[in-house]
Structure formats: C-alpha cells, structure tokens
Coordinates of C-alpha atoms in Angstrom, one line a residue:
M6 CA 35.1 -129.7 -15.7
S7 CA 37.4 -132.7 -16.5
Q8 CA 40.1 -133.6 -14.0
R9 CA 43.5 -135.3 -14.5
G10 CA 45.0 -137.8 -12.0
E11 CA 48.5 -136.3 -12.5
S12 CA 49.9 -133.1 -13.7
S13 CA 50.7 -133.2 -17.5
S14 CA 53.7 -130.9 -17.0
S15 CA 56.0 -133.7 -15.8
P16 CA 57.7 -136.2 -18.2
G17 CA 55.9 -139.5 -18.5
T18 CA 52.6 -138.2 -17.4
T19 CA 49.5 -140.2 -18.5
Y20 CA 45.9 -138.9 -18.5
V21 CA 43.5 -140.6 -16.0
K22 CA 39.9 -140.5 -17.3
Q23 CA 38.5 -139.1 -14.1
Y24 CA 35.8 -136.5 -14.8
G25 CA 33.5 -134.4 -12.8
S26 CA 30.1 -135.7 -11.8
M27 CA 27.8 -132.6 -11.3
G28 CA 24.9 -132.1 -13.8
R29 CA 22.9 -134.2 -16.1
K30 CA 24.8 -136.6 -18.5
L31 CA 24.1 -136.8 -22.2
K32 CA 25.9 -137.3 -25.5
V33 CA 26.2 -134.5 -28.1
N34 CA 27.6 -134.0 -31.6
V35 CA 30.2 -131.3 -31.6
N36 CA 31.5 -129.2 -34.5
M37 CA 34.7 -131.2 -34.7
I38 CA 35.9 -134.2 -36.7
E39 CA 38.1 -136.7 -35.0
L40 CA 41.2 -137.5 -37.2
K41 CA 41.5 -141.2 -37.6
K42 CA 45.1 -140.8 -38.6
Y43 CA 47.5 -138.0 -38.1
P44 CA 51.2 -137.6 -39.2
E45 CA 53.9 -139.7 -37.8
Q46 CA 56.6 -138.7 -40.3
N47 CA 58.6 -135.5 -40.2
I48 CA 57.3 -132.2 -41.7
Y49 CA 59.7 -129.9 -43.4
Q50 CA 59.6 -126.1 -42.8
Y51 CA 61.0 -123.8 -45.5
D52 CA 61.8 -120.1 -45.7
V53 CA 60.2 -118.6 -48.9
D54 CA 61.7 -115.4 -50.4
L55 CA 59.5 -114.3 -53.4
V56 CA 61.0 -111.4 -55.3
P57 CA 60.6 -109.7 -58.6
E58 CA 63.1 -110.8 -61.3
R59 CA 64.4 -107.2 -61.2
G60 CA 64.4 -105.1 -58.1
V61 CA 62.9 -105.9 -54.7
F62 CA 59.5 -105.3 -53.0
K63 CA 59.6 -102.2 -50.8
K64 CA 57.0 -104.1 -48.7
L65 CA 55.4 -107.5 -49.1
P66 CA 52.4 -107.3 -51.5
A67 CA 48.9 -108.4 -50.3
P68 CA 48.7 -112.1 -49.3
E69 CA 46.3 -112.8 -52.2
F70 CA 48.9 -111.7 -54.7
M71 CA 51.7 -113.6 -53.0
R72 CA 49.7 -116.8 -52.9
S73 CA 48.6 -116.4 -56.6
V74 CA 52.3 -116.1 -57.7
F75 CA 53.3 -119.0 -55.5
D76 CA 50.5 -121.2 -56.7
Q77 CA 51.5 -120.5 -60.3
A78 CA 55.1 -121.6 -59.5
M79 CA 53.7 -124.8 -57.9
R80 CA 51.8 -125.6 -61.1
T81 CA 54.8 -124.8 -63.3
H82 CA 57.4 -126.9 -61.4
R83 CA 55.2 -129.6 -59.6
T84 CA 56.4 -132.5 -61.7
T85 CA 60.0 -131.3 -62.2
K86 CA 61.8 -129.5 -59.5
L87 CA 59.2 -130.2 -56.8
K88 CA 59.1 -134.0 -57.6
G89 CA 55.4 -134.1 -57.1
I90 CA 55.6 -133.1 -53.4
P91 CA 52.9 -130.7 -52.2
L92 CA 54.0 -127.5 -50.6
V93 CA 51.6 -125.4 -48.5
Y94 CA 52.3 -121.7 -48.1
D95 CA 51.3 -119.0 -45.6
A96 CA 51.4 -116.3 -48.3
R97 CA 54.2 -114.4 -46.4
K98 CA 57.5 -116.2 -45.7
I99 CA 56.9 -119.8 -44.6
A100 CA 55.9 -123.1 -46.4
Y101 CA 55.7 -126.7 -45.3
A102 CA 56.1 -130.0 -47.1
P103 CA 55.5 -133.6 -46.0
S104 CA 58.8 -134.7 -47.6
P105 CA 62.1 -132.9 -48.4
I106 CA 62.0 -131.0 -51.7
C107 CA 65.7 -130.2 -51.5
S108 CA 68.7 -131.1 -49.3
S109 CA 69.1 -129.2 -46.1
N110 CA 72.2 -127.3 -47.3
E111 CA 71.0 -126.2 -50.7
E112 CA 68.5 -123.6 -52.0
L113 CA 65.8 -124.4 -54.5
V114 CA 65.2 -121.6 -57.0
L115 CA 61.9 -121.4 -59.0
D116 CA 61.4 -119.0 -61.9
V117 CA 57.8 -118.1 -62.6
S118 CA 55.9 -115.8 -65.0
Y119 CA 52.6 -114.5 -63.5
T120 CA 49.9 -112.7 -65.5
E121 CA 47.3 -110.5 -63.9
S122 CA 44.8 -108.3 -65.8
G123 CA 46.7 -108.7 -69.0
R124 CA 50.1 -107.6 -67.5
S125 CA 52.8 -110.3 -67.2
E126 CA 55.6 -110.1 -64.7
K127 CA 58.5 -112.5 -63.8
F128 CA 59.4 -113.5 -60.3
V129 CA 62.0 -115.7 -58.6
I130 CA 61.2 -117.8 -55.5
H131 CA 64.1 -118.8 -53.3
I132 CA 63.2 -121.8 -51.0
R133 CA 65.5 -123.2 -48.3
E134 CA 65.0 -125.5 -45.4
V135 CA 64.9 -123.9 -41.9
A136 CA 63.5 -126.6 -39.6
V137 CA 62.4 -130.2 -39.5
I138 CA 59.3 -130.8 -37.3
N139 CA 59.3 -134.1 -35.5
T140 CA 55.5 -134.9 -35.3
T141 CA 56.2 -137.5 -32.6
I142 CA 56.0 -134.7 -30.1
L143 CA 52.4 -134.1 -31.3
T144 CA 51.4 -137.7 -30.6
E145 CA 53.1 -137.6 -27.2
F146 CA 51.4 -134.3 -26.3
I147 CA 47.8 -135.5 -26.9
K148 CA 48.5 -138.8 -25.1
G149 CA 49.9 -136.8 -22.1
K150 CA 53.3 -138.5 -22.3
S151 CA 55.4 -135.3 -22.9
S152 CA 56.4 -132.2 -20.9
A153 CA 56.0 -130.2 -24.1
G154 CA 53.6 -127.2 -24.1
V155 CA 51.2 -126.0 -26.7
A156 CA 54.0 -123.7 -28.1
D157 CA 56.1 -126.7 -28.9
I158 CA 53.4 -128.4 -31.0
Q159 CA 52.3 -125.2 -32.7
P160 CA 54.5 -125.6 -35.8
A161 CA 53.0 -129.0 -36.5
L162 CA 49.5 -127.7 -36.0
T163 CA 50.2 -124.7 -38.3
A164 CA 51.4 -127.0 -41.1
L165 CA 48.3 -129.1 -40.8
D166 CA 46.1 -126.0 -40.8
L167 CA 47.7 -124.8 -44.0
A168 CA 47.2 -128.2 -45.6
V169 CA 43.5 -128.2 -44.8
G170 CA 43.2 -124.6 -45.8
S171 CA 44.8 -125.2 -49.2
V172 CA 41.9 -127.5 -50.0
V173 CA 39.2 -125.2 -48.8
R174 CA 40.8 -122.1 -50.4
S175 CA 40.4 -123.6 -53.9
Q176 CA 36.6 -123.4 -53.5
M177 CA 36.0 -120.4 -51.2
V178 CA 37.5 -117.0 -50.5
G179 CA 40.0 -117.3 -47.6
F180 CA 41.4 -115.0 -44.9
N181 CA 43.8 -116.8 -42.6
R182 CA 41.9 -119.8 -41.2
S183 CA 38.4 -118.5 -42.2
F184 CA 36.8 -119.1 -45.6
F185 CA 33.7 -117.5 -47.1
T186 CA 31.4 -117.6 -50.1
R187 CA 29.1 -115.0 -51.7
T188 CA 26.3 -117.5 -52.0
Q189 CA 23.3 -116.3 -50.0
A190 CA 25.1 -113.0 -49.3
L191 CA 23.0 -110.3 -47.4
P192 CA 23.3 -106.7 -48.5
T193 CA 23.6 -104.3 -45.6
S194 CA 24.1 -100.5 -45.3
G195 CA 27.2 -98.5 -46.0
G196 CA 28.3 -100.2 -49.2
L197 CA 28.8 -103.6 -47.6
E198 CA 27.4 -107.1 -47.7
L199 CA 27.5 -110.0 -45.3
W200 CA 29.0 -113.4 -46.3
R201 CA 28.7 -116.8 -44.6
G202 CA 31.6 -119.2 -44.2
F203 CA 33.6 -121.4 -41.9
S204 CA 36.8 -121.4 -39.9
F205 CA 39.0 -124.6 -39.8
S206 CA 41.7 -125.4 -37.3
V207 CA 43.4 -128.6 -36.1
R208 CA 43.1 -128.8 -32.3
P209 CA 44.6 -131.3 -29.8
G210 CA 42.3 -133.1 -27.5
I211 CA 42.8 -135.8 -24.8
E212 CA 44.3 -138.8 -26.7
R213 CA 42.8 -137.5 -29.9
L214 CA 43.4 -134.9 -32.6
F215 CA 40.4 -132.9 -34.0
L216 CA 39.6 -130.7 -37.0
N217 CA 37.5 -127.9 -35.5
I218 CA 34.9 -126.4 -37.9
N219 CA 33.0 -123.2 -36.9
T220 CA 30.5 -121.3 -38.8
A221 CA 31.5 -117.7 -39.5
V222 CA 30.2 -114.5 -41.0
T223 CA 32.1 -111.5 -42.2
A224 CA 31.5 -108.1 -43.9
M225 CA 32.7 -107.6 -47.4
Y226 CA 32.8 -104.6 -49.7
T227 CA 30.0 -104.7 -52.3
P228 CA 31.7 -104.9 -55.7
G229 CA 30.7 -102.5 -58.4
S230 CA 30.3 -98.7 -58.7
L231 CA 32.2 -96.7 -56.1
L232 CA 29.9 -93.8 -56.7
E233 CA 26.9 -95.9 -55.7
A234 CA 28.8 -97.1 -52.6
I235 CA 29.5 -93.5 -51.5
I236 CA 25.9 -92.4 -52.0
N237 CA 25.1 -95.4 -49.7
I238 CA 27.6 -94.7 -47.0
L239 CA 26.7 -91.0 -46.8
E240 CA 23.0 -91.8 -46.8
L241 CA 22.3 -89.5 -49.7
R242 CA 19.2 -89.6 -51.9
D243 CA 21.3 -88.3 -54.8
V244 CA 24.9 -87.3 -55.3
N245 CA 23.7 -83.8 -56.3
Q246 CA 23.1 -83.2 -52.6
V247 CA 26.8 -82.5 -52.1
R248 CA 27.2 -80.1 -55.0
G249 CA 28.2 -77.5 -52.5
G250 CA 31.1 -79.7 -51.3
L251 CA 31.8 -82.5 -48.8
S252 CA 31.9 -81.7 -45.1
P253 CA 35.0 -82.7 -43.1
Q254 CA 32.9 -85.5 -41.5
M255 CA 31.9 -86.8 -44.9
V256 CA 35.5 -86.8 -46.0
R257 CA 36.5 -88.8 -42.9
T258 CA 33.6 -91.3 -43.5
I259 CA 34.7 -91.9 -47.1
G260 CA 38.4 -92.1 -46.1
S261 CA 37.6 -94.7 -43.5
Y262 CA 35.5 -96.8 -45.9
L263 CA 38.3 -96.7 -48.6
R264 CA 41.2 -97.6 -46.3
G265 CA 43.0 -100.5 -47.8
V266 CA 40.4 -101.2 -50.6
V267 CA 41.5 -102.0 -54.1
L268 CA 39.8 -100.0 -56.9
Y269 CA 39.7 -100.6 -60.6
L270 CA 39.6 -97.9 -63.3
K271 CA 36.9 -98.1 -65.9
H272 CA 38.1 -95.5 -68.4
R273 CA 41.1 -97.5 -69.7
G274 CA 39.1 -100.2 -71.4
I275 CA 38.5 -103.6 -69.9
Q276 CA 38.0 -103.6 -66.1
G277 CA 41.1 -104.7 -64.3
K278 CA 43.5 -103.0 -66.8
R279 CA 44.5 -100.7 -63.9
K280 CA 44.0 -101.1 -60.2
F281 CA 45.1 -98.9 -57.3
S282 CA 44.7 -98.2 -53.6
V283 CA 43.6 -94.8 -52.3
K284 CA 46.2 -92.6 -50.5
G285 CA 43.8 -89.7 -49.9
M286 CA 41.4 -87.3 -51.6
T287 CA 42.0 -83.9 -53.3
T288 CA 41.1 -80.8 -51.2
K289 CA 39.3 -79.3 -54.2
P290 CA 36.7 -80.6 -56.6
L291 CA 37.8 -81.9 -60.0
D292 CA 36.6 -78.7 -61.8
K293 CA 39.0 -76.6 -59.6
E294 CA 41.9 -79.0 -58.9
S295 CA 44.6 -78.2 -61.5
F296 CA 48.1 -79.3 -62.5
E297 CA 50.7 -78.6 -65.1
W298 CA 50.2 -80.9 -68.2
E299 CA 52.0 -81.4 -71.4
D300 CA 49.5 -82.3 -74.2
P301 CA 50.9 -85.2 -76.2
T302 CA 49.5 -83.6 -79.4
Q303 CA 51.5 -80.4 -78.7
E304 CA 55.0 -81.6 -77.7
G305 CA 56.9 -79.3 -75.6
K306 CA 54.0 -77.1 -74.6
T307 CA 52.8 -77.2 -71.0
E308 CA 49.7 -75.6 -69.5
M309 CA 47.6 -75.6 -66.3
V310 CA 44.5 -77.7 -66.7
T311 CA 41.8 -78.9 -64.2
I312 CA 41.4 -82.6 -63.7
E313 CA 37.9 -82.3 -65.4
K314 CA 39.5 -80.7 -68.5
Y315 CA 42.3 -83.3 -68.5
Y316 CA 39.9 -86.3 -68.7
Q317 CA 37.9 -84.6 -71.4
R318 CA 41.0 -83.8 -73.6
R319 CA 43.1 -86.9 -72.8
Y320 CA 40.4 -89.6 -72.7
N321 CA 37.4 -87.8 -74.4
I322 CA 35.4 -88.3 -71.2
K323 CA 33.0 -85.7 -70.0
L324 CA 32.7 -86.1 -66.2
N325 CA 29.1 -86.1 -64.8
Y326 CA 30.1 -85.0 -61.3
P327 CA 33.1 -82.6 -61.5
F328 CA 32.0 -81.0 -58.2
L329 CA 33.3 -84.1 -56.3
P330 CA 36.9 -84.4 -55.1
G331 CA 39.2 -86.9 -56.7
L332 CA 41.0 -89.9 -55.3
V333 CA 44.7 -89.8 -55.0
G334 CA 46.7 -92.9 -55.9
R335 CA 50.4 -93.7 -56.4
K336 CA 52.7 -90.9 -57.5
N337 CA 49.8 -88.5 -56.6
A338 CA 47.8 -89.5 -59.7
V339 CA 44.2 -88.3 -59.4
F340 CA 41.2 -90.4 -60.4
P341 CA 37.5 -89.4 -60.6
I342 CA 35.2 -91.3 -58.2
E343 CA 32.7 -91.9 -61.0
L344 CA 35.3 -93.8 -63.0
C345 CA 36.2 -96.3 -60.3
D346 CA 34.8 -99.7 -59.4
I347 CA 35.3 -101.7 -56.1
G348 CA 37.1 -105.0 -56.8
E349 CA 35.6 -108.4 -55.8
N350 CA 36.4 -110.5 -52.8
Q351 CA 37.6 -107.7 -50.4
R352 CA 37.0 -108.0 -46.7
Y353 CA 35.9 -104.9 -44.7
K354 CA 38.2 -104.4 -41.7
G355 CA 36.6 -101.3 -40.2
K356 CA 34.1 -101.0 -37.3
L357 CA 30.5 -101.8 -38.2
D358 CA 27.8 -99.3 -37.2
D359 CA 24.7 -100.2 -35.2
K360 CA 22.6 -101.1 -38.2
Q361 CA 25.3 -103.2 -39.8
T362 CA 26.0 -104.9 -36.4
A363 CA 22.3 -105.7 -36.0
D364 CA 22.2 -107.1 -39.5
M365 CA 25.3 -109.2 -38.8
V366 CA 23.9 -110.6 -35.5
K367 CA 20.6 -111.5 -37.3
F368 CA 22.5 -113.0 -40.2
A369 CA 24.8 -115.0 -38.0
C370 CA 22.1 -116.2 -35.6
Q371 CA 21.1 -119.7 -36.7
K372 CA 19.6 -122.6 -34.8
P373 CA 22.2 -125.3 -33.7
S374 CA 20.6 -127.8 -36.1
E375 CA 20.9 -125.4 -39.0
N376 CA 24.6 -124.7 -38.2
M377 CA 25.2 -128.5 -37.9
S378 CA 23.5 -129.0 -41.3
R379 CA 25.6 -126.4 -42.9
I380 CA 28.8 -127.9 -41.4
N381 CA 27.9 -131.4 -42.6
Q382 CA 27.1 -130.1 -46.1
A383 CA 30.5 -128.3 -46.2
I384 CA 32.3 -131.4 -45.1
S385 CA 30.6 -133.3 -47.9
N386 CA 31.1 -130.7 -50.6
L387 CA 34.7 -129.7 -49.9
G388 CA 36.1 -133.2 -49.9
I389 CA 38.8 -132.4 -47.4
G390 CA 39.3 -136.1 -46.5
T391 CA 39.9 -137.2 -50.1
S392 CA 42.4 -134.4 -50.9
P393 CA 45.9 -135.7 -52.0
V394 CA 47.5 -132.9 -50.1
V395 CA 45.8 -133.8 -46.8
K396 CA 46.7 -137.5 -47.3
A397 CA 50.3 -136.5 -48.1
F398 CA 50.6 -134.8 -44.7
G399 CA 49.5 -138.1 -43.1
M400 CA 46.0 -137.1 -42.1
E401 CA 42.9 -139.3 -42.5
I402 CA 39.7 -137.1 -42.0
P403 CA 36.3 -138.8 -42.1
N404 CA 33.1 -137.1 -43.3
R405 CA 31.3 -137.1 -40.0
L406 CA 31.2 -135.0 -36.8
A407 CA 32.5 -136.4 -33.5
E408 CA 30.2 -137.5 -30.6
V409 CA 31.3 -136.7 -27.1
E410 CA 29.9 -137.1 -23.5
A411 CA 28.6 -133.9 -21.9
R412 CA 26.8 -132.7 -18.7
V413 CA 24.3 -129.9 -18.3
L414 CA 25.4 -128.0 -15.2
P415 CA 22.9 -126.5 -12.6
T416 CA 21.9 -122.8 -13.2
P417 CA 24.2 -120.4 -11.3
T418 CA 22.8 -118.0 -8.7
I419 CA 23.1 -114.3 -9.6
T420 CA 23.3 -111.7 -6.8
Y421 CA 22.3 -108.0 -6.7
G422 CA 22.5 -105.3 -4.1
S423 CA 21.2 -106.1 -0.6
R424 CA 18.4 -103.5 -1.0
S425 CA 16.9 -105.3 -4.0
R426 CA 13.5 -106.9 -3.5
E427 CA 15.0 -110.1 -4.7
P428 CA 18.8 -109.9 -3.8
S429 CA 19.6 -113.3 -5.5
L430 CA 17.9 -115.3 -8.2
A431 CA 18.4 -118.3 -10.5
P432 CA 17.7 -117.3 -14.2
S433 CA 15.1 -119.3 -16.1
S434 CA 15.9 -120.2 -19.7
G435 CA 18.9 -117.9 -19.6
A436 CA 16.8 -114.7 -18.9
W437 CA 15.8 -112.7 -15.9
N438 CA 14.1 -109.3 -15.1
M439 CA 15.9 -106.3 -13.7
R440 CA 12.7 -104.9 -12.1
D441 CA 13.2 -103.9 -8.4
K442 CA 16.9 -104.8 -8.6
Q443 CA 19.8 -102.7 -7.4
V444 CA 23.4 -102.9 -8.5
T445 CA 25.8 -105.0 -6.4
T446 CA 28.1 -102.0 -5.8
S447 CA 27.6 -98.4 -6.9
G448 CA 30.2 -96.6 -8.9
K449 CA 31.4 -93.1 -8.0
P450 CA 28.4 -90.8 -7.7
L451 CA 27.8 -88.5 -10.7
D452 CA 28.3 -84.8 -9.8
Y453 CA 30.0 -83.4 -13.0
W454 CA 28.4 -84.3 -16.3
A455 CA 26.9 -82.8 -19.4
V456 CA 24.6 -83.8 -22.3
L457 CA 25.9 -83.2 -25.8
V458 CA 23.2 -83.4 -28.5
L459 CA 24.5 -84.0 -32.0
A460 CA 21.0 -83.9 -33.4
N461 CA 19.1 -81.0 -34.9
R462 CA 17.5 -78.8 -32.2
S463 CA 14.2 -78.5 -34.2
Y464 CA 14.0 -82.3 -34.0
M465 CA 15.4 -82.7 -30.5
A466 CA 14.0 -79.8 -28.4
E467 CA 15.8 -79.1 -25.1
G468 CA 12.6 -79.8 -23.1
R469 CA 12.4 -83.2 -24.5
V470 CA 16.0 -83.9 -23.7
Q471 CA 15.6 -82.7 -20.1
N472 CA 12.5 -85.0 -19.8
F473 CA 14.7 -88.0 -20.8
V474 CA 17.5 -86.9 -18.4
T475 CA 15.0 -86.6 -15.5
T476 CA 13.7 -90.2 -16.2
L477 CA 17.3 -91.5 -16.5
V478 CA 18.3 -89.9 -13.1
R479 CA 15.2 -91.3 -11.4
I480 CA 15.9 -94.8 -12.8
C481 CA 19.6 -94.7 -11.8
N482 CA 18.7 -93.7 -8.3
Q483 CA 16.2 -96.5 -8.0
T484 CA 18.7 -99.0 -9.4
G485 CA 21.3 -98.0 -6.7
Y486 CA 23.5 -95.7 -8.7
R487 CA 23.4 -92.2 -7.4
I488 CA 23.3 -89.1 -9.6
N489 CA 23.7 -86.0 -7.5
H490 CA 23.2 -83.4 -10.3
P491 CA 19.8 -84.1 -11.9
Q492 CA 20.0 -81.1 -14.4
P493 CA 23.3 -81.2 -16.2
P494 CA 24.1 -78.6 -19.0
I495 CA 22.5 -79.5 -22.3
V496 CA 24.8 -78.4 -25.2
Y497 CA 23.9 -78.7 -28.9
G498 CA 26.7 -79.6 -31.4
N499 CA 27.1 -80.1 -35.2
P500 CA 28.0 -83.8 -36.1
N501 CA 29.5 -82.6 -39.4
A502 CA 31.9 -80.1 -37.7
D503 CA 34.9 -80.8 -35.5
I504 CA 33.4 -83.2 -33.0
G505 CA 36.4 -82.9 -30.6
R506 CA 35.7 -79.2 -30.4
E507 CA 32.0 -79.8 -29.8
M508 CA 32.8 -82.2 -27.0
K509 CA 35.3 -79.7 -25.4
K510 CA 32.5 -77.1 -25.5
A511 CA 30.2 -79.5 -23.6
C512 CA 32.9 -80.2 -21.0
D513 CA 33.6 -76.5 -20.5
S514 CA 29.9 -76.0 -19.7
I515 CA 30.2 -78.0 -16.5
R516 CA 30.6 -76.0 -13.4
L517 CA 33.5 -77.6 -11.6
R518 CA 35.0 -77.0 -8.1
P519 CA 38.7 -76.4 -8.0
G520 CA 40.7 -79.7 -8.5
D521 CA 37.7 -81.6 -10.0
A522 CA 37.3 -82.7 -13.6
P523 CA 34.3 -83.7 -15.8
Q524 CA 33.2 -87.3 -15.1
L525 CA 30.8 -88.1 -18.0
L526 CA 29.5 -86.9 -21.3
L527 CA 26.1 -88.3 -22.4
V528 CA 26.3 -88.0 -26.2
I529 CA 23.0 -88.1 -28.2
L530 CA 23.8 -89.3 -31.8
P531 CA 21.5 -88.5 -34.7
T532 CA 22.2 -91.8 -36.6
T533 CA 24.2 -95.0 -36.3
N534 CA 27.1 -93.6 -38.2
A535 CA 30.1 -95.6 -37.0
Q536 CA 32.6 -92.9 -37.9
V537 CA 30.9 -90.3 -35.6
Y538 CA 30.7 -92.8 -32.8
Q539 CA 34.4 -93.8 -33.1
T540 CA 35.4 -90.1 -33.2
V541 CA 33.5 -89.4 -30.0
K542 CA 35.1 -92.4 -28.2
N543 CA 38.6 -91.5 -29.4
C544 CA 38.3 -87.9 -28.4
A545 CA 36.8 -88.8 -25.0
Y546 CA 39.5 -91.2 -24.0
T547 CA 42.6 -89.8 -25.7
T548 CA 42.1 -86.0 -25.7
L549 CA 39.6 -85.0 -23.0
G550 CA 40.1 -87.8 -20.5
V551 CA 36.4 -88.2 -19.7
Q552 CA 34.0 -91.1 -19.8
S553 CA 31.4 -91.1 -22.5
Q554 CA 28.1 -92.8 -23.0
C555 CA 26.6 -92.7 -26.5
M556 CA 22.9 -93.2 -27.3
Q557 CA 20.7 -92.7 -30.3
A558 CA 18.3 -89.7 -30.6
K559 CA 15.3 -92.0 -31.3
H560 CA 15.4 -93.2 -27.6
V561 CA 15.0 -89.7 -26.3
Q562 CA 11.5 -89.4 -27.7
N563 CA 9.7 -91.8 -25.3
A564 CA 12.1 -92.0 -22.3
N565 CA 11.5 -95.7 -21.8
A566 CA 12.2 -96.9 -18.3
Q567 CA 13.7 -100.3 -19.4
Y568 CA 16.1 -98.5 -21.8
C569 CA 17.1 -96.1 -19.1
A570 CA 17.8 -99.0 -16.8
N571 CA 20.1 -100.6 -19.4
L572 CA 21.9 -97.2 -19.8
C573 CA 22.3 -97.0 -16.0
L574 CA 24.1 -100.3 -15.9
K575 CA 26.6 -99.1 -18.5
I576 CA 27.2 -95.8 -16.7
N577 CA 27.6 -97.6 -13.3
A578 CA 30.2 -99.9 -14.8
K579 CA 32.1 -97.0 -16.3
M580 CA 32.1 -95.2 -13.0
G581 CA 33.7 -98.2 -11.3
G582 CA 30.6 -100.0 -10.0
T583 CA 29.6 -103.7 -10.3
N584 CA 26.1 -104.5 -11.7
Q585 CA 25.7 -108.1 -10.6
S586 CA 27.9 -111.0 -9.4
L587 CA 27.9 -114.8 -9.0
V588 CA 28.0 -116.5 -5.7
G589 CA 31.4 -118.1 -4.9
Q590 CA 30.3 -121.7 -5.2
N591 CA 29.2 -121.1 -8.8
L592 CA 32.6 -119.8 -10.0

C-alpha cells in the first residue's frame, strides 16, 4: 500500500514517493494508458435543451434517440454556427466544448431535421453556457498541490470521458462508459445473447493521468422474432403447448422480459415503419379480445370485432396463433405477438437466471494475456489517440499500455472455529478445503423452519427430500451451525400459481411457540427461472419477513456433502453467523 509523506488535503501538499516494502517486487503492464498530454486550457460546459419544433417532450426520449438527433445537428451546423468546434454530449442535458461556441450571455439555437424509419421530424436545440471548467485544478490535483477533492475535478473528467466515448461510440454500441460489439456474440437461454466490449474512463493517478480500459460483457436481447424469443424464455417445445392459455407465472415472465424493450411491427411493410414499447398484455386471447371498430369501407357503421377478425379484415392477415394474448402499446393499441420483431442493439437490464449467469461467467472468464491482447487490439483499431476530437480537448493518448511497479503480498491467514481440526490456514494458489472446518461464530440456532418444494411430487418424492434434509442437518451440525429441528414440515407448492400464497402456506405449517416467528424457508426450485427466484426473494423479505434459501431440485437427488456444506455457510451467514475471518495483522 503506497504511503504519502504529507496529507494531500492541505494546500501546497506535494507527494513523497515513499512506498511500502512488504512482498516481492516486480513490474507489470496494467490496463491503463498514461496520457502524455492532458488539457491545460478551459473546457466549456453547456446546457442542452432538445425539443420538438412543435410541442414538448412529456419525458426525455431514450438516450440513443437524443444522441442521434444531436449528432445530426452537429453534422448540419459543424462548419457554420459551430465554427468547426467539436461538442460532446451526454445524451440528456449537458455538452462540453474545448472552445467557446457562443458568448456567455447568448443562446445558440440549432434547427435540425431528423429522419428515422422513413418518418421525418423537426427539432430545435437550445444551447447556453453554464460553466467554465478550469483544468488547472486537474493538474494541481494529480501533482498533489491542491486542496481540491475528487468531486472538484469530476466535471473535467466527465468532459474527457465523453470526448473519448464519442470516438468509440462511432464504431461500437455504447451504454454510458461501456461499449460493445456483436462480433463473437454467444447465444444464451431466455431470448438473450452475450456481447463482449470495453469500458473507458479517464482516471487520476499520482502525478499522472490515465485512460483506464477494462474488458466488459453484457446481456443483449437477441434481435428477430418475438414469438421465437417467448418460446425460448418459457422453455416450450412449441407454442401450441399454451393453447389452453398462459399461467400467471408465464405472464409475469414475459412481462419481465419485455420491460423497456423496443419492438417493430412487421405487418405494415418494411421493418421499422412502426416501433413501440409494451405497456402490458391483454387478459384474453386475440380470438376473444374484442373492441368497437368502424370499418373504413362502411363509413358510419361500427361493430364489435375480435382482434383476430380485425387483422384479417383490416390487413388481410390470418393470425396463426389467435389463442395467444396481445401486446398493449400506446393509446391501448393491441398488437399480435407473431407480428412483432425485437429491435437490434438493445441491452437487457433484468436479472439473469443461473444458466445465463453461468454462461456469462464462462464467457467473461479470459486469461490475463487474452484480455491484454484484446485491449491492445482495441487500442490499435479504435484510433482514439489520432481522433481530432480527442486532440481538440488537449489529450495526447499513445497506443500502448502503461508499465508500473508492483509487489506480490504474502498469503493472508484464514481462521475458523476453535474446534476445527485446523483452526487457521494459509490458502495455496487461492484455494483451500472446508473439510473438518467449523464456522468462526455460529448464527442463531434453527428451530422454526420449513421446506417448500416447487417441483412435481412425482419427480421429487417426500422421502427423497427428507433424506436430503437429514444430510443437510448432519453437515450443518458438523460445521458448527446448530439445527435443533431435524424434521421440518415439507410442503409442496405450484411454481405457476401465486408463489406468495404457497410460501405463506409453508410458513403456516411451522409449529410455533407464542411470540416466535418462522426463521427460514428452504425453497426447492424446479428450474433456474429467474422470475420465480426473484418472486420468492421479494415475498420472503417484503411480505413474510422470513429468511429464504433457494436451491435447485437436481441437488436433492444425491444429497452431496460438499453441496450441503456450501448451503450451510449461506444459512449460517443469513442467521447472523460468521463463516471465517482474517487475522488482524492481515487486514
């Protein structure tokens, strides 16, 4: 850990290069580029108000749309009103320029016409100066000669981040400071695919400024047929499996998947002619959901028609799956699932299930040499250092990673309970065995608990569940966490029903003494469905006020001792215990 000779919080402080001495010294390449030059001139901050030519936005549109309109305005006015000065924009309300684009007491107004999917709209952008950022404070901060804190230099760092991001964004799909590409994308379950990319941020160091580059991965919606995606997320062999209707859990799963996603309609001609976001789903299938319609061929005559009949008569489209519900968009318009496509370049913001998480971990896990190779290739291909925008903001960024001094510290000692066969140990190669180890401190003993099985009873017989519970209790007691009640109630529930009600039923099965409350629900899940898992957690913590421990049904079959030991550590921590600790001198 590096040490400073004086506190950097007092004016005039200078850094003293006095570092720690413990460990083995070596030099390493890091995922950062040292800036050879950084801005010394002022940076100008502007407030940006982008509005339609007529009317106002009820709420700001998506950042991608705002940036597209802004970029069109920059192309239109670059050599005239903007005088060739680059302007970098956060896609909301703020932009930065390396030189003034208008005087401090005037407003710059840019008219722009923007065309998307064949539809043209006119916008007006009002730009006015709100701050002048003196970059001298940035130089003084990294040299330790200022009392300024990180918050004081953040506006300058944000401007430089946006300048770098504007270069990367032109070649990759960007979200804030992270940028991704579909090249080498990995399909995963649930209508998603995994993309690789990088995150970029300008960071202060001691007497130096760095561009930090990290490898990144993210989950994206797989573009294409929405119907195929729904078959995937519901784990159906064929859509005809739901001819009898969707269960409430299926509706929640679809709703969670579609939250915030942009869909395109296929029946209006060229894809992209009409896009919309989903507000909800109809409660009835399309062959039963009806509304009052005036047929344009019979002016003045209205009649009640089903959505299925409407599409057949209005667009001459015979729906293949009228037994599915419809999607509700703006003004309560209803669209058939089979006529919708998922748009490109959309990031999934929901929680990944176990299968998707495992795929993500495997996809992201690369050797350090492979990550460094990818970063070096990105540095070379993106051409950040040669960008006129980067140069205009006073940065000189070379095409090579920085080399710094490092030390390999001694392995820390891990301690367990005093009754362990080996109460303390030093891990080897980052791993150690829990055999014959007891937890450091035991949580509150388990007296009131139940097992909720959300799997089919024919597949998960009660005797098999009890056998697993017996093994779990034995391992917990051996590990130092006490379970006083070895035969908790075993309750079967339906994962497609109201899960909160099923959990309440399991809690009610526990025999409690007056004044006591359920401590834990062990919930056995049939699959890795993230929606079911999240529903269990939400209900446990916000409705029932009970701890919950979820596990997959496949682990019940063999009652593996190592798996039970891992489960024990989770339960002990949830009940207030400590599994292991470090000795004081290693902290």
